[in-house]
Coordinates of C-alpha atoms in Angstrom, one line a residue:
M1 CA 58.1 -62.0 -27.8
A2 CA 56.9 -63.9 -30.1
D3 CA 57.9 -67.9 -30.1
A4 CA 60.9 -68.2 -32.8
R5 CA 59.3 -71.0 -33.9
A6 CA 55.1 -69.6 -34.5
I7 CA 56.5 -67.1 -37.1
N8 CA 58.8 -69.7 -39.0
F9 CA 55.8 -71.6 -39.0
V10 CA 54.1 -68.8 -40.3
F11 CA 55.8 -67.4 -42.3
G12 CA 55.8 -70.7 -43.9
S13 CA 52.6 -71.3 -44.1
T14 CA 52.6 -67.8 -46.0
V15 CA 54.8 -69.4 -48.2
A16 CA 53.0 -72.4 -49.1
L17 CA 50.2 -70.4 -49.0
L18 CA 51.4 -68.1 -51.7
A19 CA 53.2 -71.6 -53.8
G20 CA 50.1 -73.1 -53.7
C21 CA 48.0 -70.2 -55.5
V22 CA 51.2 -69.9 -58.3
L23 CA 50.7 -73.7 -58.6
G24 CA 46.7 -73.3 -59.0
F25 CA 47.3 -70.9 -61.1
L26 CA 49.5 -71.9 -63.8
Y27 CA 47.3 -75.2 -63.3
Y28 CA 44.1 -73.9 -64.1
N29 CA 46.3 -71.6 -67.4
G30 CA 47.7 -74.7 -68.9
G31 CA 47.2 -75.4 -72.3
R32 CA 45.4 -72.2 -72.7
K33 CA 46.4 -69.8 -75.8
P34 CA 47.1 -66.6 -74.9
A35 CA 44.2 -63.2 -75.3
I36 CA 46.2 -61.4 -77.8
A37 CA 48.6 -62.6 -79.5
P38 CA 51.7 -61.6 -80.4
P39 CA 51.9 -59.4 -83.7
S40 CA 54.2 -61.6 -85.7
A41 CA 51.8 -64.9 -85.3
S42 CA 50.3 -66.1 -88.4
T43 CA 46.8 -66.7 -87.1
L44 CA 45.4 -63.0 -87.5
P45 CA 42.9 -62.1 -89.5
A46 CA 43.0 -61.4 -92.9
D47 CA 40.3 -58.1 -91.9
H48 CA 44.2 -56.8 -89.0
P49 CA 45.2 -53.7 -90.1
A50 CA 48.7 -53.2 -90.8
L51 CA 51.1 -50.7 -89.3
P52 CA 51.0 -47.2 -90.5
E53 CA 53.2 -46.4 -93.2
N54 CA 54.9 -43.3 -90.6
H55 CA 55.0 -46.3 -88.0
P56 CA 58.8 -46.2 -87.1
P57 CA 61.2 -50.4 -87.7
I58 CA 60.1 -52.3 -85.1
E59 CA 63.0 -53.7 -83.4
S60 CA 63.4 -57.6 -82.7

């Protein structure tokens, strides 16, 4: 059976690697605008289609 110390080291290394991936992702994407703007965005182009007349009400 594997030594408990070795198992803890492997587990800790895996968690540290995952945390590094998350931090790298956040650093890389910091300050970027989302690719898809929310529907209430005021920066939508003028030719953006409106909701159809028979669309059910959107609850916020």
